[in-house]
Short mmCIF file of C-alpha atoms and ligand atoms in Angstrom, two decimals:
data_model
loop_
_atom_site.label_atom_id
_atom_site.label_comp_id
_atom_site.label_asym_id
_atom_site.label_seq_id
_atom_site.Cartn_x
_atom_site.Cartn_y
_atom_site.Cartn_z
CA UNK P 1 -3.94 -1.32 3.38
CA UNK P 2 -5.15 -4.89 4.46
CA UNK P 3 -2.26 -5.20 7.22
CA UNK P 4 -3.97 -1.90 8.46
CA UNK P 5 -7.40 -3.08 8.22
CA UNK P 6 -6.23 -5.95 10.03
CA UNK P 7 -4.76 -4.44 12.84
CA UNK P 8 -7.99 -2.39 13.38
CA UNK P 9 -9.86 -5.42 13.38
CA UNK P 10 -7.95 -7.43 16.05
CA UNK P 11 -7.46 -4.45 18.04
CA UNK P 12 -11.16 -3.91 17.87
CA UNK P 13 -11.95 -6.98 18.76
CA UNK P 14 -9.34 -7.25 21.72
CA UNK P 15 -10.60 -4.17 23.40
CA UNK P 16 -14.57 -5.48 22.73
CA UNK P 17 -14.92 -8.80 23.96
CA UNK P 18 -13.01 -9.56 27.38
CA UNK P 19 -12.01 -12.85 26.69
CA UNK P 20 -10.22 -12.91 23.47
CA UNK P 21 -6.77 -13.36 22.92
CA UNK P 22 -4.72 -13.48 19.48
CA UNK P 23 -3.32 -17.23 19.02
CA UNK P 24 -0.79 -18.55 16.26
CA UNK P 25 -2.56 -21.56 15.46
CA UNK P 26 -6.29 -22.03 13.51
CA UNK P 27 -6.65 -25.21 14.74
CA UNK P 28 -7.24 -24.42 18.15
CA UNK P 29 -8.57 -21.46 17.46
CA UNK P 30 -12.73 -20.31 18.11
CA UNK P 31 -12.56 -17.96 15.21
CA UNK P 32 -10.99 -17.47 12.23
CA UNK P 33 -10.99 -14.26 9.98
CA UNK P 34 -9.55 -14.17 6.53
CA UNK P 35 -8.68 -10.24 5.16
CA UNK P 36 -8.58 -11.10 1.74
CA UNK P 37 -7.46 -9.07 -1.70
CA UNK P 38 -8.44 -9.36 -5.13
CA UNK P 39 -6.84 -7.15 -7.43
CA UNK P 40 -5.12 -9.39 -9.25
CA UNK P 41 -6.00 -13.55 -9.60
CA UNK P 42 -3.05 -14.94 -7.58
CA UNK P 43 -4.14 -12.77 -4.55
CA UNK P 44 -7.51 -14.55 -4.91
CA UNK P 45 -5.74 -18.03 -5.20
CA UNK P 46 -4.02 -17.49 -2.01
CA UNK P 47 -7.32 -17.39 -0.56
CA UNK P 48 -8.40 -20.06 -2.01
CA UNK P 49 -5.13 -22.23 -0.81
CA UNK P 50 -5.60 -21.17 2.24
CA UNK P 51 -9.23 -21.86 2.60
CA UNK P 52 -8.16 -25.50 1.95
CA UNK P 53 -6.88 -25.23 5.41
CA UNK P 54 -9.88 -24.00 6.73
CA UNK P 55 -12.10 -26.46 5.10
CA UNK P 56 -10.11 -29.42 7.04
CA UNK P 57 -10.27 -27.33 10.13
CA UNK P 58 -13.96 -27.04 10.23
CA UNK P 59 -14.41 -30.45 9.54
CA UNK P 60 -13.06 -31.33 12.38
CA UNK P 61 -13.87 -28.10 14.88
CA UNK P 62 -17.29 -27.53 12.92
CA UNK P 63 -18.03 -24.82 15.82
CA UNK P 64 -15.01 -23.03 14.09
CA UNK P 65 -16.52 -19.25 13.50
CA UNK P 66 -15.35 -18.52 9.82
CA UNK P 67 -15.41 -14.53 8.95
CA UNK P 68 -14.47 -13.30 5.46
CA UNK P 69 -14.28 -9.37 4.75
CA UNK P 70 -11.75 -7.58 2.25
CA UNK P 71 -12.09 -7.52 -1.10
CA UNK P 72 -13.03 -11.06 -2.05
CA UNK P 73 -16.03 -10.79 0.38
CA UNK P 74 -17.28 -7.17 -1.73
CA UNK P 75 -16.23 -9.08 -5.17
CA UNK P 76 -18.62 -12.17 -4.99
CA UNK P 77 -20.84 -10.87 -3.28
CA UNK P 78 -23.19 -13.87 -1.89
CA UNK P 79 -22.27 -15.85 -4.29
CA UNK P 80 -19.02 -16.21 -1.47
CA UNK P 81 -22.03 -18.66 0.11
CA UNK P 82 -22.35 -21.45 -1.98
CA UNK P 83 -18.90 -21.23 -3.42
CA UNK P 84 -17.43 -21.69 0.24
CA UNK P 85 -20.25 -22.82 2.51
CA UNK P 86 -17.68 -23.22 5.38
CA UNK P 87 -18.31 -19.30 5.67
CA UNK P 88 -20.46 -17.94 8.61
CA UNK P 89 -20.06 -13.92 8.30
CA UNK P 90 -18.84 -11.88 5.75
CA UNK P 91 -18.65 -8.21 6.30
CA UNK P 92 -17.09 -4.94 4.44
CA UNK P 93 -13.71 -3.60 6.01
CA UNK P 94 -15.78 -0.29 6.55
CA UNK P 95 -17.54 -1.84 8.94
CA UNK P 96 -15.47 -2.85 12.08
CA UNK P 97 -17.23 -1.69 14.85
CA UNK P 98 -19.97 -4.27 13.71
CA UNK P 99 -18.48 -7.04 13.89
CA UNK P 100 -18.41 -8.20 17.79
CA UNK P 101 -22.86 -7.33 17.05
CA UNK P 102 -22.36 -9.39 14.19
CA UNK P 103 -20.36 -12.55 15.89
CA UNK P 104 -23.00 -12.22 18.70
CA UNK P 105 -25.38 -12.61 16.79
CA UNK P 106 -24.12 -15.50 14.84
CA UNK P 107 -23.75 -17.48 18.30
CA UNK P 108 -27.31 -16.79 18.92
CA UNK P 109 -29.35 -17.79 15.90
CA UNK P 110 -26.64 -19.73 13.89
CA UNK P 111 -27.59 -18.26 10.97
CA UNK P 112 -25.39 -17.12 8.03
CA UNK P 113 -24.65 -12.97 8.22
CA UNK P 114 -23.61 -11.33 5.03
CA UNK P 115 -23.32 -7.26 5.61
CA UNK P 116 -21.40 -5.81 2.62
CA UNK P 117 -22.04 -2.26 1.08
CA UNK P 118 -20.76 0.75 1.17
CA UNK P 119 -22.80 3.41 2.31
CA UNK P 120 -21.94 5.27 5.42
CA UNK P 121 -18.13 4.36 3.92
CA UNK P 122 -16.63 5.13 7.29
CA UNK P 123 -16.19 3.51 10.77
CA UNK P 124 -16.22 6.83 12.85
CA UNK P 125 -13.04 6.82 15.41
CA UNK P 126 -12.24 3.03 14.31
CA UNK P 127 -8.54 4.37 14.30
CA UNK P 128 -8.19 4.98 17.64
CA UNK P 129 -8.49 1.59 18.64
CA UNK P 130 -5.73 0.62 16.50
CA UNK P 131 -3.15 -1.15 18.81
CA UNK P 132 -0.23 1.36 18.11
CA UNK P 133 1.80 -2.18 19.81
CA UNK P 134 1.59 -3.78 16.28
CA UNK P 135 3.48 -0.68 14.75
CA UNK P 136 7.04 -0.81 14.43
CA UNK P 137 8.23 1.91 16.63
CA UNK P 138 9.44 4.40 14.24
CA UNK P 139 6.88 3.99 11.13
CA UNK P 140 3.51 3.77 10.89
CA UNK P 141 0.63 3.81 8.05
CA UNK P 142 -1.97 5.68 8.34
CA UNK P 143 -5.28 5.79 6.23
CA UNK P 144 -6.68 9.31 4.16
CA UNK P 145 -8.51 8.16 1.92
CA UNK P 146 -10.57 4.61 0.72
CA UNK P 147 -11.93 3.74 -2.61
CA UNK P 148 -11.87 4.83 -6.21
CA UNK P 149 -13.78 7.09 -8.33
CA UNK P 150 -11.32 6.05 -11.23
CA UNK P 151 -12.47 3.82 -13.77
CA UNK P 152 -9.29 2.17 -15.16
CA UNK P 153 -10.79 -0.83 -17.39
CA UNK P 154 -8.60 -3.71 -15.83
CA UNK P 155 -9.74 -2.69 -11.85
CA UNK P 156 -11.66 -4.40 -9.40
CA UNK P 157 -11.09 -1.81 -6.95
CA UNK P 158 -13.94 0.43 -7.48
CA UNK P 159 -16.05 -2.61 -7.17
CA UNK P 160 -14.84 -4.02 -4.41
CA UNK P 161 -14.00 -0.59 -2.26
CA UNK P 162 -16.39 1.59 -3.84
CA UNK P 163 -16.41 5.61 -4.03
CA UNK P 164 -13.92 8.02 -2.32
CA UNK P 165 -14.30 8.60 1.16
CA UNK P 166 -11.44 10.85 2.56
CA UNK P 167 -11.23 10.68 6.50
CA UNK P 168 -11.75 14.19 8.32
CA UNK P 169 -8.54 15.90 8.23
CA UNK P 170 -8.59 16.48 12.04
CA UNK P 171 -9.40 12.73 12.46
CA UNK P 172 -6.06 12.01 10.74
CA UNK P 173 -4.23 15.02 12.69
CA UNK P 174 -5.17 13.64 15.88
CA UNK P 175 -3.79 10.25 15.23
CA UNK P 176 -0.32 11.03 13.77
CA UNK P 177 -0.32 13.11 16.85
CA UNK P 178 -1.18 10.22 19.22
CA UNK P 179 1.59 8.46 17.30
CA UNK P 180 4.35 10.61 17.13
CA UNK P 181 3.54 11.14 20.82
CA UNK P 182 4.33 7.21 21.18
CA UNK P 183 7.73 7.88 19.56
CA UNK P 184 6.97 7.53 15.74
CA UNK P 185 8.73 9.30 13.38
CA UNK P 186 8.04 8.14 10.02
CA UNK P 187 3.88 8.53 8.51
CA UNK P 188 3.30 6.93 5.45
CA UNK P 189 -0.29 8.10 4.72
CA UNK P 190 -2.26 5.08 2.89
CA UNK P 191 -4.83 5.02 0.16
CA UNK P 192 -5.91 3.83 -3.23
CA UNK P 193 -4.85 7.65 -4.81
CA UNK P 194 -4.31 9.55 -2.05
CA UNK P 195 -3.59 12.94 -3.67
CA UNK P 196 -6.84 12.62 -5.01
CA UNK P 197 -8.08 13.28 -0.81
CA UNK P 198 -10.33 16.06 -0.44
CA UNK P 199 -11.36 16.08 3.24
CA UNK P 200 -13.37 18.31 5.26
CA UNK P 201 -13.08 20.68 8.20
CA UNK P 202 -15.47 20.46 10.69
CA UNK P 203 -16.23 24.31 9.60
CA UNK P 204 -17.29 22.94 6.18
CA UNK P 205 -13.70 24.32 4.90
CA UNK P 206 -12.22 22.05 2.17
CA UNK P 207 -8.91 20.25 2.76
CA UNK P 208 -6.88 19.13 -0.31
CA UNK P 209 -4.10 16.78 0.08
CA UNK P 210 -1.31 19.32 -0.07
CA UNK P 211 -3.34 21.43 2.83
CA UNK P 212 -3.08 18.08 4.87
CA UNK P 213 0.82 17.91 4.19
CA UNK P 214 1.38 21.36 5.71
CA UNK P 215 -1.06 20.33 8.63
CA UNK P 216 1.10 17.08 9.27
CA UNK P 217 4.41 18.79 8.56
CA UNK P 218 3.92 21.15 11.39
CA UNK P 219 4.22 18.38 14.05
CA UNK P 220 7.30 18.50 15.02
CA UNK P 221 8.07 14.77 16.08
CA UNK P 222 6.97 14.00 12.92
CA UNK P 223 10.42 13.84 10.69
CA UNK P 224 9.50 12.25 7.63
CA UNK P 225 6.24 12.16 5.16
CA UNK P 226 5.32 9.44 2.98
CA UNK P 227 2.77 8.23 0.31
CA UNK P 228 1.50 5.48 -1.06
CA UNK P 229 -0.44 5.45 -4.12
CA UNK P 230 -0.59 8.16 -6.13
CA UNK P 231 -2.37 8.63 -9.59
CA UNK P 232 -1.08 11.45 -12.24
CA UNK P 233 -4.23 12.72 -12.70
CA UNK P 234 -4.27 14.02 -8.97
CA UNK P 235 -0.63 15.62 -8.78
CA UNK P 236 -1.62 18.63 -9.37
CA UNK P 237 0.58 21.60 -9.09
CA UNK P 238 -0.13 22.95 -5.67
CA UNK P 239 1.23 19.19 -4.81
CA UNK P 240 4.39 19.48 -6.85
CA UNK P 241 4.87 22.96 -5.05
CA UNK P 242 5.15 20.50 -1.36
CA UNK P 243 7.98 19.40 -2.56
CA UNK P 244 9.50 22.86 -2.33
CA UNK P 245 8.15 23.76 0.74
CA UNK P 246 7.89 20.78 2.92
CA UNK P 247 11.32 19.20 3.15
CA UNK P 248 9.78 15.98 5.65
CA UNK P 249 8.49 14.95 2.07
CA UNK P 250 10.59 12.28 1.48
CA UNK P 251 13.21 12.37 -2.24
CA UNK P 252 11.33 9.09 -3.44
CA UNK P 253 7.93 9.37 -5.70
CA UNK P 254 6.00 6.64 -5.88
CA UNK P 255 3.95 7.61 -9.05
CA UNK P 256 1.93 4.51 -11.37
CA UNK P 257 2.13 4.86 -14.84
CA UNK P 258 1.21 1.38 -15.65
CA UNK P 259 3.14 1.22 -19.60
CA UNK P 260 4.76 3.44 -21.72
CA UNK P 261 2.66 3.28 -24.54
CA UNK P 262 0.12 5.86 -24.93
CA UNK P 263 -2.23 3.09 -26.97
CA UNK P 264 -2.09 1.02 -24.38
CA UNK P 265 -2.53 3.94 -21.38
CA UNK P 266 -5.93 4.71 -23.84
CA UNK P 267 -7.23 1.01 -23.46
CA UNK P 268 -6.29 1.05 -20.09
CA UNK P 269 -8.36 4.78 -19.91
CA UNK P 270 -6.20 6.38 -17.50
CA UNK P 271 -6.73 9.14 -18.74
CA UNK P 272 -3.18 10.79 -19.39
CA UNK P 273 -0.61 10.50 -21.95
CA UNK P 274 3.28 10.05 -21.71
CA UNK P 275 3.82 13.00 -22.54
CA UNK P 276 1.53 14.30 -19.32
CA UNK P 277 3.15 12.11 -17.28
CA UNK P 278 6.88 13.15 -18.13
CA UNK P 279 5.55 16.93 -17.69
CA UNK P 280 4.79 16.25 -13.21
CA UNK P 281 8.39 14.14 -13.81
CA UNK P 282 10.02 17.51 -15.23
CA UNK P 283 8.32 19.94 -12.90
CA UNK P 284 9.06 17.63 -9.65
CA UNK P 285 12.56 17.27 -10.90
CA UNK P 286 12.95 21.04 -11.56
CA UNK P 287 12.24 21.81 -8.03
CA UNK P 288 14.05 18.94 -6.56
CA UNK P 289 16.26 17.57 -8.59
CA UNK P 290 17.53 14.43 -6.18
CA UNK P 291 13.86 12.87 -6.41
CA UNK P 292 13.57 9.42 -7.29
CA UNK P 293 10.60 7.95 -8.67
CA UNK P 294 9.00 4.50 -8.26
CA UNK P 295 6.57 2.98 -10.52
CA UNK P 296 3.69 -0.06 -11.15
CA UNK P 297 3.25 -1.91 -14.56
CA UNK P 298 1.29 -4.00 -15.72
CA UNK P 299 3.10 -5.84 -19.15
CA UNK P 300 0.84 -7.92 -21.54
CA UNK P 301 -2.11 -6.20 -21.27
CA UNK P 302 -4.73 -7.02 -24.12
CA UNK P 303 -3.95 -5.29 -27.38
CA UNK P 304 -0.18 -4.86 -26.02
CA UNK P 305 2.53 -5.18 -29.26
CA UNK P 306 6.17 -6.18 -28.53
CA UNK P 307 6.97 -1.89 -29.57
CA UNK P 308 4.40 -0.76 -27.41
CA UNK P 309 5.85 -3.24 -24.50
CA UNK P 310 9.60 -1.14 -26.06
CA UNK P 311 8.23 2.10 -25.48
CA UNK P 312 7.55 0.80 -21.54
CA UNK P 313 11.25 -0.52 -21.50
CA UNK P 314 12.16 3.04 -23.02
CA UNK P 315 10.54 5.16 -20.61
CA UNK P 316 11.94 3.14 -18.02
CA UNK P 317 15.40 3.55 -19.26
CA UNK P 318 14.66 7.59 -19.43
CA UNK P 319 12.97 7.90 -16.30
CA UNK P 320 15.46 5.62 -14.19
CA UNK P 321 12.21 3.94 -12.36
CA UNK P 322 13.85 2.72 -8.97
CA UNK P 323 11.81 0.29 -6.44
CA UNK P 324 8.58 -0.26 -8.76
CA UNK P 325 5.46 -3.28 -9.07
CA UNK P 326 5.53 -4.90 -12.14
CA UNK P 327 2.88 -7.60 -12.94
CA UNK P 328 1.35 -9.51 -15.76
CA UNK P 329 -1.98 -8.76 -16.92
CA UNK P 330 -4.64 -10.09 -14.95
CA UNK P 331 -8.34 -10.96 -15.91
CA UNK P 332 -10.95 -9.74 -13.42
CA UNK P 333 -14.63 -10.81 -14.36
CA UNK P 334 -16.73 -7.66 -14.17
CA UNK P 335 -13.67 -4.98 -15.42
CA UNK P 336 -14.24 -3.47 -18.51
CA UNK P 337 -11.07 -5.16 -19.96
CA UNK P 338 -12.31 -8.69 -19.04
CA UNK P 339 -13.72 -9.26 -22.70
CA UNK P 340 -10.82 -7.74 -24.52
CA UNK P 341 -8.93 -10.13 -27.24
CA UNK P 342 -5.86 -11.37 -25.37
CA UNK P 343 -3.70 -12.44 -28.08
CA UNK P 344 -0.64 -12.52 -26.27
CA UNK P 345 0.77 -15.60 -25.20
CA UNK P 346 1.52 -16.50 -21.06
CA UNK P 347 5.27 -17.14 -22.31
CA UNK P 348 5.55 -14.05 -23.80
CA UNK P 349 4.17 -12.29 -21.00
CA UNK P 350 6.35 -13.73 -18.92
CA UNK P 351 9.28 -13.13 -20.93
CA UNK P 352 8.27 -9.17 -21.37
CA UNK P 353 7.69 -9.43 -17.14
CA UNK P 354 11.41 -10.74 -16.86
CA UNK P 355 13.26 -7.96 -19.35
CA UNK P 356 11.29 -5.44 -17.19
CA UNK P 357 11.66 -6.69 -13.37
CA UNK P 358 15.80 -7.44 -15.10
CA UNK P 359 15.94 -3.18 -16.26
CA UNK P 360 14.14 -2.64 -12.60
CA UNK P 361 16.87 -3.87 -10.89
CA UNK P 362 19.86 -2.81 -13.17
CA UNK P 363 18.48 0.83 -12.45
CA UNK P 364 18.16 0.17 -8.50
CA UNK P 365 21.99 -0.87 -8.79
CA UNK P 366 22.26 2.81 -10.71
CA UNK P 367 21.13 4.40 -7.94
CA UNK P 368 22.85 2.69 -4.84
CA UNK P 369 26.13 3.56 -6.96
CA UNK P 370 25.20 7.04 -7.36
CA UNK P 371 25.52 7.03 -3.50
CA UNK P 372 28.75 5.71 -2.91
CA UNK P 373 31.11 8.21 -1.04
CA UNK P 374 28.02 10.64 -0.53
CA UNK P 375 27.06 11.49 2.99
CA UNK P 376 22.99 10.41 3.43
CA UNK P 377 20.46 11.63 6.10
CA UNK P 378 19.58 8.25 7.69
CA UNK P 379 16.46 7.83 9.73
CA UNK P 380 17.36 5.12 12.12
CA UNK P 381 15.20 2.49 12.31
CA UNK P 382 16.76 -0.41 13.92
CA UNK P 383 18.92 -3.51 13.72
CA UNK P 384 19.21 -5.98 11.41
CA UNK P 385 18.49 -9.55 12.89
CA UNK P 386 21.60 -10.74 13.61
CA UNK P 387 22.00 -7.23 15.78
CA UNK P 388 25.58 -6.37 14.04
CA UNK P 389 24.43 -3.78 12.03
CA UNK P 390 21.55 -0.73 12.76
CA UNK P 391 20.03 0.05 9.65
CA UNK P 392 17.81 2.73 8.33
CA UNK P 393 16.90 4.95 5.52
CA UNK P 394 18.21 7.16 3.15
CA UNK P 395 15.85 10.14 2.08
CA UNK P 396 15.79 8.73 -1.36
CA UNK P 397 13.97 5.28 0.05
CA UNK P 398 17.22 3.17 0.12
CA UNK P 399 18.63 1.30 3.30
CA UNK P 400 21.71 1.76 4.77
CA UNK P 401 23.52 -0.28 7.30
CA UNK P 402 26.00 0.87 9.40
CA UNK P 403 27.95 -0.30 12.28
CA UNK P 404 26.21 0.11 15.43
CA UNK P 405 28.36 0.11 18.70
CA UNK P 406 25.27 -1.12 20.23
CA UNK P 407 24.41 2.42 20.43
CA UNK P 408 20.39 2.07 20.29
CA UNK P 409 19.71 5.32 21.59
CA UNK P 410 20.04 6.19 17.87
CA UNK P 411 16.74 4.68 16.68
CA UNK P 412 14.20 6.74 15.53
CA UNK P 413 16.94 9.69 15.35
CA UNK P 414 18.13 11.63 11.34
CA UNK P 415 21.85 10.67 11.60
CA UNK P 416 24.28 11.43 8.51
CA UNK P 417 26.04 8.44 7.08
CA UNK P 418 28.80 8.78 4.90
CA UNK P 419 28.37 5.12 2.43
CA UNK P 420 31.83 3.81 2.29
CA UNK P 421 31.18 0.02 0.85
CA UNK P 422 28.44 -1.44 -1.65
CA UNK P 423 27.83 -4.98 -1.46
CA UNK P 424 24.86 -7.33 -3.71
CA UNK P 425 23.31 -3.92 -3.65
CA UNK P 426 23.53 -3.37 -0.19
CA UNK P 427 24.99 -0.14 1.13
CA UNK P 428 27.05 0.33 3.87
CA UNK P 429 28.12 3.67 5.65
CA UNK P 430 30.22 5.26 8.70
CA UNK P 431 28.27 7.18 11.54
CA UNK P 432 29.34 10.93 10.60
CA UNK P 433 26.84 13.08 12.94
CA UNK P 434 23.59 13.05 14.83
N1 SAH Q 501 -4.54 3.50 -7.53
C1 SAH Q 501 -3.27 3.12 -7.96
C2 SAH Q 501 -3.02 1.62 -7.94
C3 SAH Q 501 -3.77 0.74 -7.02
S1 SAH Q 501 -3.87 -0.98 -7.46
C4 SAH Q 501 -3.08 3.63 -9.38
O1 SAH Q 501 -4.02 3.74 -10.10
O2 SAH Q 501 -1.97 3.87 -9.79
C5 SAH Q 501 -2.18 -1.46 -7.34
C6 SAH Q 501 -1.58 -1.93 -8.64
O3 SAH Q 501 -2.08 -3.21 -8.97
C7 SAH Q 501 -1.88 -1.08 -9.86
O4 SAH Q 501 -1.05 0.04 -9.96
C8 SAH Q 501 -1.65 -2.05 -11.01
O5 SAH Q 501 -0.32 -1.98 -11.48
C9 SAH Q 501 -1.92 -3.40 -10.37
N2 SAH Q 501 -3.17 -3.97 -10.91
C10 SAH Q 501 -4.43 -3.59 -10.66
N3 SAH Q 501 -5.29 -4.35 -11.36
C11 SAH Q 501 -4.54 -5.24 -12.07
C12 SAH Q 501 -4.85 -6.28 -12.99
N4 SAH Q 501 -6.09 -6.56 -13.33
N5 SAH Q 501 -3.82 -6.98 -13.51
C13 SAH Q 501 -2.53 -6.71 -13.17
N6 SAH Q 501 -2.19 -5.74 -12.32
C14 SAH Q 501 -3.18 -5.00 -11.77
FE1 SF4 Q 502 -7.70 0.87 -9.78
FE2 SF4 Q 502 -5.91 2.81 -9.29
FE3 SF4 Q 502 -7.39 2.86 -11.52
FE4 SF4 Q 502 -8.53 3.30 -9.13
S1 SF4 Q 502 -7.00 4.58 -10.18
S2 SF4 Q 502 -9.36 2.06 -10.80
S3 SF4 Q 502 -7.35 1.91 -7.82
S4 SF4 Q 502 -5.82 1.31 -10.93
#
């Protein structure tokens, strides 16, 4: 979401002020801006490391403009100010076509400009100044949906991104349309839940996220749909039915459940059980029984006992989690769970962290071998540095290399690969067909 944010920014700012120009070093730079993240503490820290830079920087180059937005900026609030008086402007994300007003008028009264809140949530046609250059030229993210209306107790994000705001449906048409026109392939639409989007026609008609599947489905350069994040709560049946009906939804479900301990889910208030949770596993696998599913946990959360940590470890064994997040607990002032007893030790956390990450990867092995001597619809998406191999990937998420006869016109094209050779969990396959 940030990289996105990002490339809005500098793309807004390119096309706004005539002489600016990207450069890869902050020391000879006129302005610096830091998209930061806080959702867990060593997200913050790298802000903080690299704001050590910064501090030398200005010291020397005090005319050195110093923007902050992201979450760190929404987080502390002014407080930001006196913590890090280097700062000149901090803004909120949502509000990118402010920023060349607000770096004007910095330069003209020198005076500190915080603008951070979140009404009118959106930046109206910010997306098409995204420079579609920073894409690669088969995928691209695209935003739905920003915000939270969740209140899981160990989150920062509805503080720092406030409510929901879904993005017009026809908005979002129009640019995967300008994309695929520009010869991408691949959407993965981007939000905090996205299935929880609820956008609206310009007719006042309501569009659920399943309506805007069909919608984006029906370009035809578009070949593949993905998603990233979902929530449980929000994959709802008429969801579950896409998967029947819209094969471009890709065989790899990237679904949260956080632990595997229903105690702990309650403390965490999610708001669904295990049981619930294995129920949208069940249906989704009923209809299409190839679909893999990705995870994110959180281990050593406050309260968590070494069976309910088991019960995580025996979900994961049952459910075959592939590519998942898995982090320790942390802390964030102002979450519910801040203040909760945390009688669990940092080694044990760690050790708990380990055993998972150590399953993760036993299962991704699972599935790569599951593969062998299969034939895979491969989306080409280019080659590998060395340029020996063109790689791309399979519908269940995984990449494939495959020997490429320096035959680029296959990029961005479904080929079928049959995998012939599996190597430190790397597959490797034969051209079959385009
Ligand atoms: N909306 C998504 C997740 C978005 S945040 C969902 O609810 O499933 C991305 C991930 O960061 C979360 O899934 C969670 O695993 C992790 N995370 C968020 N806050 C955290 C915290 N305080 N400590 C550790 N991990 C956290
Ligand atoms: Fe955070 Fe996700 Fe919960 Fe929202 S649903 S509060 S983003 S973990």
């Amino acid at each position: 979401m940030n990289k996105y944010d990002t490339n809005k920014i500098s793309s807004y700012l390119l096309k706004s002020f005539k002489k600016c120009f990207i450069i890869n070093s902050i020391d000879k730079s006129d302005l610096v801006i830091l998209n930061t993240c806080s959702v867990r503490q060593k997200a913050q820290n790298k802000f903080y490391s690299y704001f050590d830079i910064i501090k030398k920087i200005k010291k020397i180059n005090n005319k050195l403009i110093v923007i902050v937005c992201g979450c760190i900026a929404t987080y502390d609030r002014k407080d930001i100010f006196i913590k890090f008086p280097e700062i000149d402007i901090v803004f909120s994300s949502n509000k990118i076509k402010k920023l060349p007003v607000l770096i004007n008028n910095f330069k003209k009264f020198k005076k500190k400009i915080f603008d951070v809140d979140f009404k009118n949530n959106y930046d109206k046609n910010i997306n098409n100044y995204l420079d579609k250059s920073n894409y690669s030229y088969i995928n691209s993210f695209v935003s739905i949906i920003e915000g939270c209306n969740k209140c899981c107790s160990y989150c920062v994000v509805p503080i720092t991104k406030g409510k929901e705001f879904s993005r017009p449906p026809m908005d979002i048409i129009s640019e995967i349309c300008y994309l695929s026109k520009n010869g991408v392939s691949e959407i993965n639409l981007l939000g905090q839940n996205v299935n929880a989007y609820l956008g609206i026609f310009e007719n006042g008609k309501k569009c659920t996220f399943s309506n805007l599947l069909n919608l984006i489905s029906e370009i035809d350069e578009i070949k593949r749909i993905k998603f990233t994040t979902s929530h449980p709560i929000n994959f709802t049946d008429d969801l579950i039915l896409s998967y029947k009906n819209i094969h471009k939804i890709v065989d790899f479900v990237h679904l949260p459940i956080q632990s595997g301990s229903n105690k702990i889910l309650r403390y965490m208030r999610r708001n669904y059980t295990v049981e619930y949770y294995n129920k949208i596993v069940d249906k989704l696998l009923n209809i299409r029984p190839k679909l893999i599913f990705g995870s994110d946990f959180i281990v050593g959360f406050p309260g968590e006992s070494n069976k309910d940590f088991n019960l995580t470890i025996d979900l994961v064994n049952k459910i075959k989690f592939d590519s998942s997040f898995a982090f320790i607990y942390s802390p964030r002032p102002g979450t519910k769970s801040f203040n909760m007893i945390d009688n669990i030790s940092y080694n044990e956390k760690k050790n708990r962290l380990y055993k998972l990450l150590e399953l993760l990867r036993k299962n991704s092995i699972f599935w790569s071998n599951t593969m062998l001597n299969t034939e895979q619809e491969i989306l080409v998406e280019g080659y590998t540095k060395k340029k020996d191999f063109l790689f791309g990937r399979a519908r269940n998420n995984k990449i494939i290399y495959f020997n490429s006869n320096k035959n680029n016109n296959l990029i961005g094209k479904l080929i079928n690969i049959k995998i012939n050779k599996i190597n430190k969990n790397m597959l490797y396959g034969k051209l079959v067909n385009i």
